[in-house]
Amino acid sequence: EPEVTQTPSHQVTQMGQEVILRCVPISNHLYFYWYRQILGQKVEFLVSFYNNEISEKSEIFDDQFSVERPDGSNFTLKIRSTKLEDSAMYFCASNSGGVSPLHFGNGTRLTVT
Amino acid sequence: QKEVEQDPGPLSVPEGAIVSLNCTYSNSAFQYFMWYRQYSRKGPELLMYTYSSGNKEDGRFTAQVDKSSKYISLFIRDSQPSDSATYLCAMISVSSNTGKLIFGQGTTLQVKP
């Protein structure tokens, strides 16, 4: 069964550094997402991406964050200058459109020290 | 009032028990409902997807939606130790054109052999 894959599984970085989290969505899906889960808290929406542009973003997704689909398969989340509070699990997801269910990757655990 | 409320538990049951997991929501625009299972340090895995009031069954799992009460449930029959995980309800608004999911807090379930 096709799946969403994310790399790396764990990233440790120092405060103020830039990180790029990578995702390969399911190949025939058209909509891509990033969600975040701080330890012990809810899974929270960050951003949705369709047709090479952001379709919706949350208040969390400020100017420090950006997303990109650099080629036909990868979807990336960049955090330009990491803060301690960015430490969380970051999940990539994709779906075939609109209100169809999202399929999630296993996440990247980001630790900012 | 939170948009989606879910008792975090933990809920502990003996193997073979019937488990009932529930969420309530406040926004009547939510029309699409999902249940995800999340094992520790893994991504949410889709279990059930429904959009109409009533019951939907898949193997040992039954999803129930009551839109008039803004209440959804997931029942697990003949629960197994492998069902031990966190169960997340998630919803999409009918007005969403981005597939943005709103999650509950998640209920931690432990099934004891």
mmCIF file of C-alpha atoms in Angstrom:
data_model
loop_
_atom_site.group_PDB
_atom_site.id
_atom_site.type_symbol
_atom_site.label_atom_id
_atom_site.label_comp_id
_atom_site.label_asym_id
_atom_site.label_seq_id
_atom_site.Cartn_x
_atom_site.Cartn_y
_atom_site.Cartn_z
ATOM 1 C CA GLU A 1 0.000 0.000 0.000
ATOM 2 C CA PRO A 2 1.402 3.430 -0.907
ATOM 3 C CA GLU A 3 2.596 5.486 2.007
ATOM 4 C CA VAL A 4 3.903 8.904 2.913
ATOM 5 C CA THR A 5 7.595 8.812 3.798
ATOM 6 C CA GLN A 6 9.455 11.374 5.876
ATOM 7 C CA THR A 7 13.137 11.989 6.486
ATOM 8 C CA PRO A 8 14.947 12.263 8.769
ATOM 9 C CA SER A 9 13.121 10.443 11.543
ATOM 10 C CA HIS A 10 14.929 12.540 14.157
ATOM 11 C CA GLN A 11 16.668 15.886 13.762
ATOM 12 C CA VAL A 12 18.593 17.658 16.480
ATOM 13 C CA THR A 13 19.529 21.274 15.877
ATOM 14 C CA GLN A 14 20.709 24.277 17.801
ATOM 15 C CA MET A 15 18.516 27.290 18.381
ATOM 16 C CA GLY A 16 18.767 29.754 15.511
ATOM 17 C CA GLN A 17 19.760 27.156 12.934
ATOM 18 C CA GLU A 18 17.789 26.391 9.787
ATOM 19 C CA VAL A 19 16.255 22.953 9.300
ATOM 20 C CA ILE A 20 14.583 21.316 6.330
ATOM 21 C CA LEU A 21 12.189 18.454 6.874
ATOM 22 C CA ARG A 22 11.501 16.273 3.872
ATOM 23 C CA CYS A 23 8.481 14.308 2.753
ATOM 24 C CA VAL A 24 7.525 12.165 -0.203
ATOM 25 C CA PRO A 25 3.720 12.173 -0.448
ATOM 26 C CA ILE A 26 1.690 9.411 -2.051
ATOM 27 C CA SER A 27 2.353 9.673 -5.756
ATOM 28 C CA ASN A 28 -1.135 10.345 -7.127
ATOM 29 C CA HIS A 29 -2.136 12.743 -4.365
ATOM 30 C CA LEU A 30 -2.549 16.404 -5.138
ATOM 31 C CA TYR A 31 -2.838 18.047 -1.720
ATOM 32 C CA PHE A 32 -0.042 18.153 0.805
ATOM 33 C CA TYR A 33 0.028 19.162 4.423
ATOM 34 C CA TRP A 34 2.260 19.716 7.419
ATOM 35 C CA TYR A 35 1.004 19.160 10.937
ATOM 36 C CA ARG A 36 2.800 19.474 14.250
ATOM 37 C CA GLN A 37 2.423 17.663 17.555
ATOM 38 C CA ILE A 38 4.146 19.036 20.619
ATOM 39 C CA LEU A 39 4.709 16.299 23.204
ATOM 40 C CA GLY A 40 1.474 15.577 25.063
ATOM 41 C CA GLN A 41 -0.585 17.984 22.968
ATOM 42 C CA LYS A 42 -2.979 17.826 20.038
ATOM 43 C CA VAL A 43 -1.968 17.339 16.446
ATOM 44 C CA GLU A 44 -2.137 20.864 14.983
ATOM 45 C CA PHE A 45 -2.507 22.010 11.407
ATOM 46 C CA LEU A 46 0.327 24.122 10.011
ATOM 47 C CA VAL A 47 -0.190 24.472 6.276
ATOM 48 C CA SER A 48 -1.837 23.012 3.206
ATOM 49 C CA PHE A 49 -0.361 23.144 -0.287
ATOM 50 C CA TYR A 50 -1.972 22.609 -3.651
ATOM 51 C CA ASN A 51 -0.975 23.388 -7.203
ATOM 52 C CA ASN A 52 2.393 24.728 -6.084
ATOM 53 C CA GLU A 53 1.033 27.259 -3.670
ATOM 54 C CA ILE A 54 -0.127 27.515 -0.081
ATOM 55 C CA SER A 55 -3.898 27.123 0.113
ATOM 56 C CA GLU A 56 -4.240 27.679 3.854
ATOM 57 C CA LYS A 57 -1.944 28.275 6.808
ATOM 58 C CA SER A 58 -2.422 28.510 10.551
ATOM 59 C CA GLU A 59 -1.314 31.236 12.953
ATOM 60 C CA ILE A 60 1.634 29.020 13.901
ATOM 61 C CA PHE A 61 2.948 29.138 10.331
ATOM 62 C CA ASP A 62 4.688 32.501 10.547
ATOM 63 C CA ASP A 63 7.478 33.977 8.446
ATOM 64 C CA GLN A 64 9.994 31.534 9.919
ATOM 65 C CA PHE A 65 8.279 28.697 8.079
ATOM 66 C CA SER A 66 8.159 27.964 4.382
ATOM 67 C CA VAL A 67 7.132 25.030 2.215
ATOM 68 C CA GLU A 68 8.250 23.956 -1.191
ATOM 69 C CA ARG A 69 7.716 21.238 -3.724
ATOM 70 C CA PRO A 70 11.144 21.350 -5.377
ATOM 71 C CA ASP A 71 10.442 18.506 -7.814
ATOM 72 C CA GLY A 72 7.660 16.084 -8.735
ATOM 73 C CA SER A 73 7.987 13.942 -5.640
ATOM 74 C CA ASN A 74 9.348 15.845 -2.639
ATOM 75 C CA PHE A 75 7.577 18.270 -0.331
ATOM 76 C CA THR A 76 9.652 20.169 2.218
ATOM 77 C CA LEU A 77 9.117 22.257 5.328
ATOM 78 C CA LYS A 78 11.820 24.759 6.163
ATOM 79 C CA ILE A 79 12.179 26.468 9.510
ATOM 80 C CA ARG A 80 14.534 29.365 9.002
ATOM 81 C CA SER A 81 15.672 30.135 12.535
ATOM 82 C CA THR A 82 14.591 27.479 14.991
ATOM 83 C CA LYS A 83 13.383 28.267 18.501
ATOM 84 C CA LEU A 84 13.186 25.987 21.521
ATOM 85 C CA GLU A 85 9.400 25.924 21.187
ATOM 86 C CA ASP A 86 9.684 24.466 17.678
ATOM 87 C CA SER A 87 10.626 21.141 19.276
ATOM 88 C CA ALA A 88 7.865 18.751 18.238
ATOM 89 C CA MET A 89 6.908 15.914 15.942
ATOM 90 C CA TYR A 90 6.262 17.196 12.439
ATOM 91 C CA PHE A 91 3.939 15.125 10.282
ATOM 92 C CA CYS A 92 3.539 15.352 6.547
ATOM 93 C CA ALA A 93 0.245 14.227 5.034
ATOM 94 C CA SER A 94 -1.362 14.014 1.633
ATOM 95 C CA ASN A 95 -4.729 13.307 0.070
ATOM 96 C CA SER A 96 -6.357 13.181 -3.324
ATOM 97 C CA GLY A 97 -8.424 16.263 -2.727
ATOM 98 C CA GLY A 98 -10.857 18.286 -0.718
ATOM 99 C CA VAL A 99 -12.445 16.274 2.039
ATOM 100 C CA SER A 100 -10.928 12.885 1.286
ATOM 101 C CA PRO A 101 -9.061 11.428 4.273
ATOM 102 C CA LEU A 102 -5.468 12.392 4.896
ATOM 103 C CA HIS A 103 -2.665 9.855 4.979
ATOM 104 C CA PHE A 104 0.177 10.666 7.334
ATOM 105 C CA GLY A 105 3.861 9.842 7.443
ATOM 106 C CA ASN A 106 5.591 8.641 10.588
ATOM 107 C CA GLY A 107 6.929 12.075 11.339
ATOM 108 C CA THR A 108 10.202 13.818 12.023
ATOM 109 C CA ARG A 109 11.012 14.417 15.649
ATOM 110 C CA LEU A 110 12.668 17.829 15.822
ATOM 111 C CA THR A 111 14.653 18.661 18.924
ATOM 112 C CA VAL A 112 15.928 22.220 19.276
ATOM 113 C CA THR A 113 18.617 22.700 21.932
ATOM 114 C CA GLN B 1 -15.471 26.021 24.252
ATOM 115 C CA LYS B 2 -12.988 23.863 22.359
ATOM 116 C CA GLU B 3 -13.941 22.933 18.805
ATOM 117 C CA VAL B 4 -13.353 19.227 19.409
ATOM 118 C CA GLU B 5 -13.295 17.602 22.829
ATOM 119 C CA GLN B 6 -12.006 14.143 23.597
ATOM 120 C CA ASP B 7 -11.290 12.592 26.971
ATOM 121 C CA PRO B 8 -7.541 11.852 27.043
ATOM 122 C CA GLY B 9 -7.990 8.868 29.370
ATOM 123 C CA PRO B 10 -6.061 6.672 29.897
ATOM 124 C CA LEU B 11 -8.620 3.945 29.371
ATOM 125 C CA SER B 12 -7.628 0.469 30.509
ATOM 126 C CA VAL B 13 -9.684 -2.608 29.567
ATOM 127 C CA PRO B 14 -9.182 -6.375 29.634
ATOM 128 C CA GLU B 15 -8.583 -8.247 26.408
ATOM 129 C CA GLY B 16 -11.857 -9.108 24.671
ATOM 130 C CA ALA B 17 -13.759 -6.107 26.045
ATOM 131 C CA ILE B 18 -15.815 -3.749 23.937
ATOM 132 C CA VAL B 19 -14.237 -0.308 23.897
ATOM 133 C CA SER B 20 -16.145 2.922 23.369
ATOM 134 C CA LEU B 21 -14.247 6.082 22.428
ATOM 135 C CA ASN B 22 -16.029 9.398 22.012
ATOM 136 C CA CYS B 23 -15.674 12.946 20.800
ATOM 137 C CA THR B 24 -17.948 15.943 20.944
ATOM 138 C CA TYR B 25 -17.737 19.000 18.750
ATOM 139 C CA SER B 26 -19.215 22.454 18.755
ATOM 140 C CA ASN B 27 -19.050 23.528 15.115
ATOM 141 C CA SER B 28 -22.032 22.318 13.090
ATOM 142 C CA ALA B 29 -20.012 22.927 9.913
ATOM 143 C CA PHE B 30 -18.023 19.780 10.676
ATOM 144 C CA GLN B 31 -19.434 17.199 8.299
ATOM 145 C CA TYR B 32 -16.586 14.756 7.674
ATOM 146 C CA PHE B 33 -15.281 12.596 10.472
ATOM 147 C CA MET B 34 -12.253 10.391 10.840
ATOM 148 C CA TRP B 35 -10.728 8.157 13.453
ATOM 149 C CA TYR B 36 -6.993 7.678 13.509
ATOM 150 C CA ARG B 37 -4.873 5.319 15.576
ATOM 151 C CA GLN B 38 -1.455 6.499 16.698
ATOM 152 C CA TYR B 39 1.180 4.256 18.173
ATOM 153 C CA SER B 40 3.954 5.814 20.216
ATOM 154 C CA ARG B 41 6.359 7.873 18.098
ATOM 155 C CA LYS B 42 4.440 7.037 14.906
ATOM 156 C CA GLY B 43 2.158 8.973 12.604
ATOM 157 C CA PRO B 44 -1.652 8.847 12.754
ATOM 158 C CA GLU B 45 -3.015 5.847 10.854
ATOM 159 C CA LEU B 46 -6.483 6.163 9.319
ATOM 160 C CA LEU B 47 -9.014 3.706 10.750
ATOM 161 C CA MET B 48 -12.420 5.013 9.732
ATOM 162 C CA TYR B 49 -13.859 7.800 7.588
ATOM 163 C CA THR B 50 -17.510 8.759 7.501
ATOM 164 C CA TYR B 51 -19.660 11.724 6.598
ATOM 165 C CA SER B 52 -23.211 10.694 7.342
ATOM 166 C CA SER B 53 -25.093 10.187 10.569
ATOM 167 C CA GLY B 54 -25.421 6.569 11.595
ATOM 168 C CA ASN B 55 -23.057 3.636 11.838
ATOM 169 C CA LYS B 56 -20.243 2.428 9.645
ATOM 170 C CA GLU B 57 -18.619 -0.914 10.326
ATOM 171 C CA ASP B 58 -15.214 -2.259 9.296
ATOM 172 C CA GLY B 59 -14.185 -5.523 10.898
ATOM 173 C CA ARG B 60 -13.984 -5.063 14.662
ATOM 174 C CA PHE B 61 -14.428 -1.298 14.350
ATOM 175 C CA THR B 62 -17.698 0.653 14.189
ATOM 176 C CA ALA B 63 -17.841 4.416 13.749
ATOM 177 C CA GLN B 64 -21.002 6.168 14.845
ATOM 178 C CA VAL B 65 -21.978 9.742 14.072
ATOM 179 C CA ASP B 66 -24.836 11.704 15.612
ATOM 180 C CA LYS B 67 -24.831 15.114 13.969
ATOM 181 C CA SER B 68 -27.873 16.321 15.892
ATOM 182 C CA SER B 69 -25.974 15.836 19.162
ATOM 183 C CA LYS B 70 -22.563 16.726 17.671
ATOM 184 C CA TYR B 71 -21.202 13.464 19.000
ATOM 185 C CA ILE B 72 -19.108 10.757 17.384
ATOM 186 C CA SER B 73 -17.986 7.388 18.690
ATOM 187 C CA LEU B 74 -15.653 4.572 17.786
ATOM 188 C CA PHE B 75 -16.417 1.090 19.085
ATOM 189 C CA ILE B 76 -13.831 -1.667 19.136
ATOM 190 C CA ARG B 77 -15.140 -5.193 19.587
ATOM 191 C CA ASP B 78 -13.074 -8.074 20.962
ATOM 192 C CA SER B 79 -10.253 -5.707 21.867
ATOM 193 C CA GLN B 80 -6.701 -7.025 21.585
ATOM 194 C CA PRO B 81 -3.441 -5.959 23.255
ATOM 195 C CA SER B 82 -2.325 -4.778 19.803
ATOM 196 C CA ASP B 83 -5.150 -2.210 19.931
ATOM 197 C CA SER B 84 -3.245 -0.409 22.697
ATOM 198 C CA ALA B 85 -2.573 3.022 21.205
ATOM 199 C CA THR B 86 -3.867 6.575 21.189
ATOM 200 C CA TYR B 87 -7.080 7.102 19.220
ATOM 201 C CA LEU B 88 -7.629 10.474 17.615
ATOM 202 C CA CYS B 89 -10.873 11.822 16.265
ATOM 203 C CA ALA B 90 -10.561 14.384 13.480
ATOM 204 C CA MET B 91 -13.021 16.482 11.508
ATOM 205 C CA ILE B 92 -13.237 18.591 8.388
ATOM 206 C CA SER B 93 -15.594 21.500 7.910
ATOM 207 C CA VAL B 94 -18.009 21.444 4.988
ATOM 208 C CA SER B 95 -16.733 24.905 4.103
ATOM 209 C CA SER B 96 -13.137 23.740 3.904
ATOM 210 C CA ASN B 97 -11.612 23.572 0.458
ATOM 211 C CA THR B 98 -8.214 22.639 1.844
ATOM 212 C CA GLY B 99 -8.909 19.439 3.768
ATOM 213 C CA LYS B 100 -7.699 20.970 7.018
ATOM 214 C CA LEU B 101 -8.276 18.517 9.864
ATOM 215 C CA ILE B 102 -9.188 19.545 13.386
ATOM 216 C CA PHE B 103 -8.093 16.906 15.862
ATOM 217 C CA GLY B 104 -9.256 15.934 19.310
ATOM 218 C CA GLN B 105 -6.770 15.519 22.119
ATOM 219 C CA GLY B 106 -6.640 11.745 21.644
ATOM 220 C CA THR B 107 -7.636 8.951 24.044
ATOM 221 C CA THR B 108 -4.929 6.577 25.240
ATOM 222 C CA LEU B 109 -6.183 2.992 25.324
ATOM 223 C CA GLN B 110 -4.482 0.085 27.043
ATOM 224 C CA VAL B 111 -5.779 -3.429 26.484
ATOM 225 C CA LYS B 112 -4.439 -5.820 29.100
ATOM 226 C CA PRO B 113 -3.920 -9.511 28.239
#
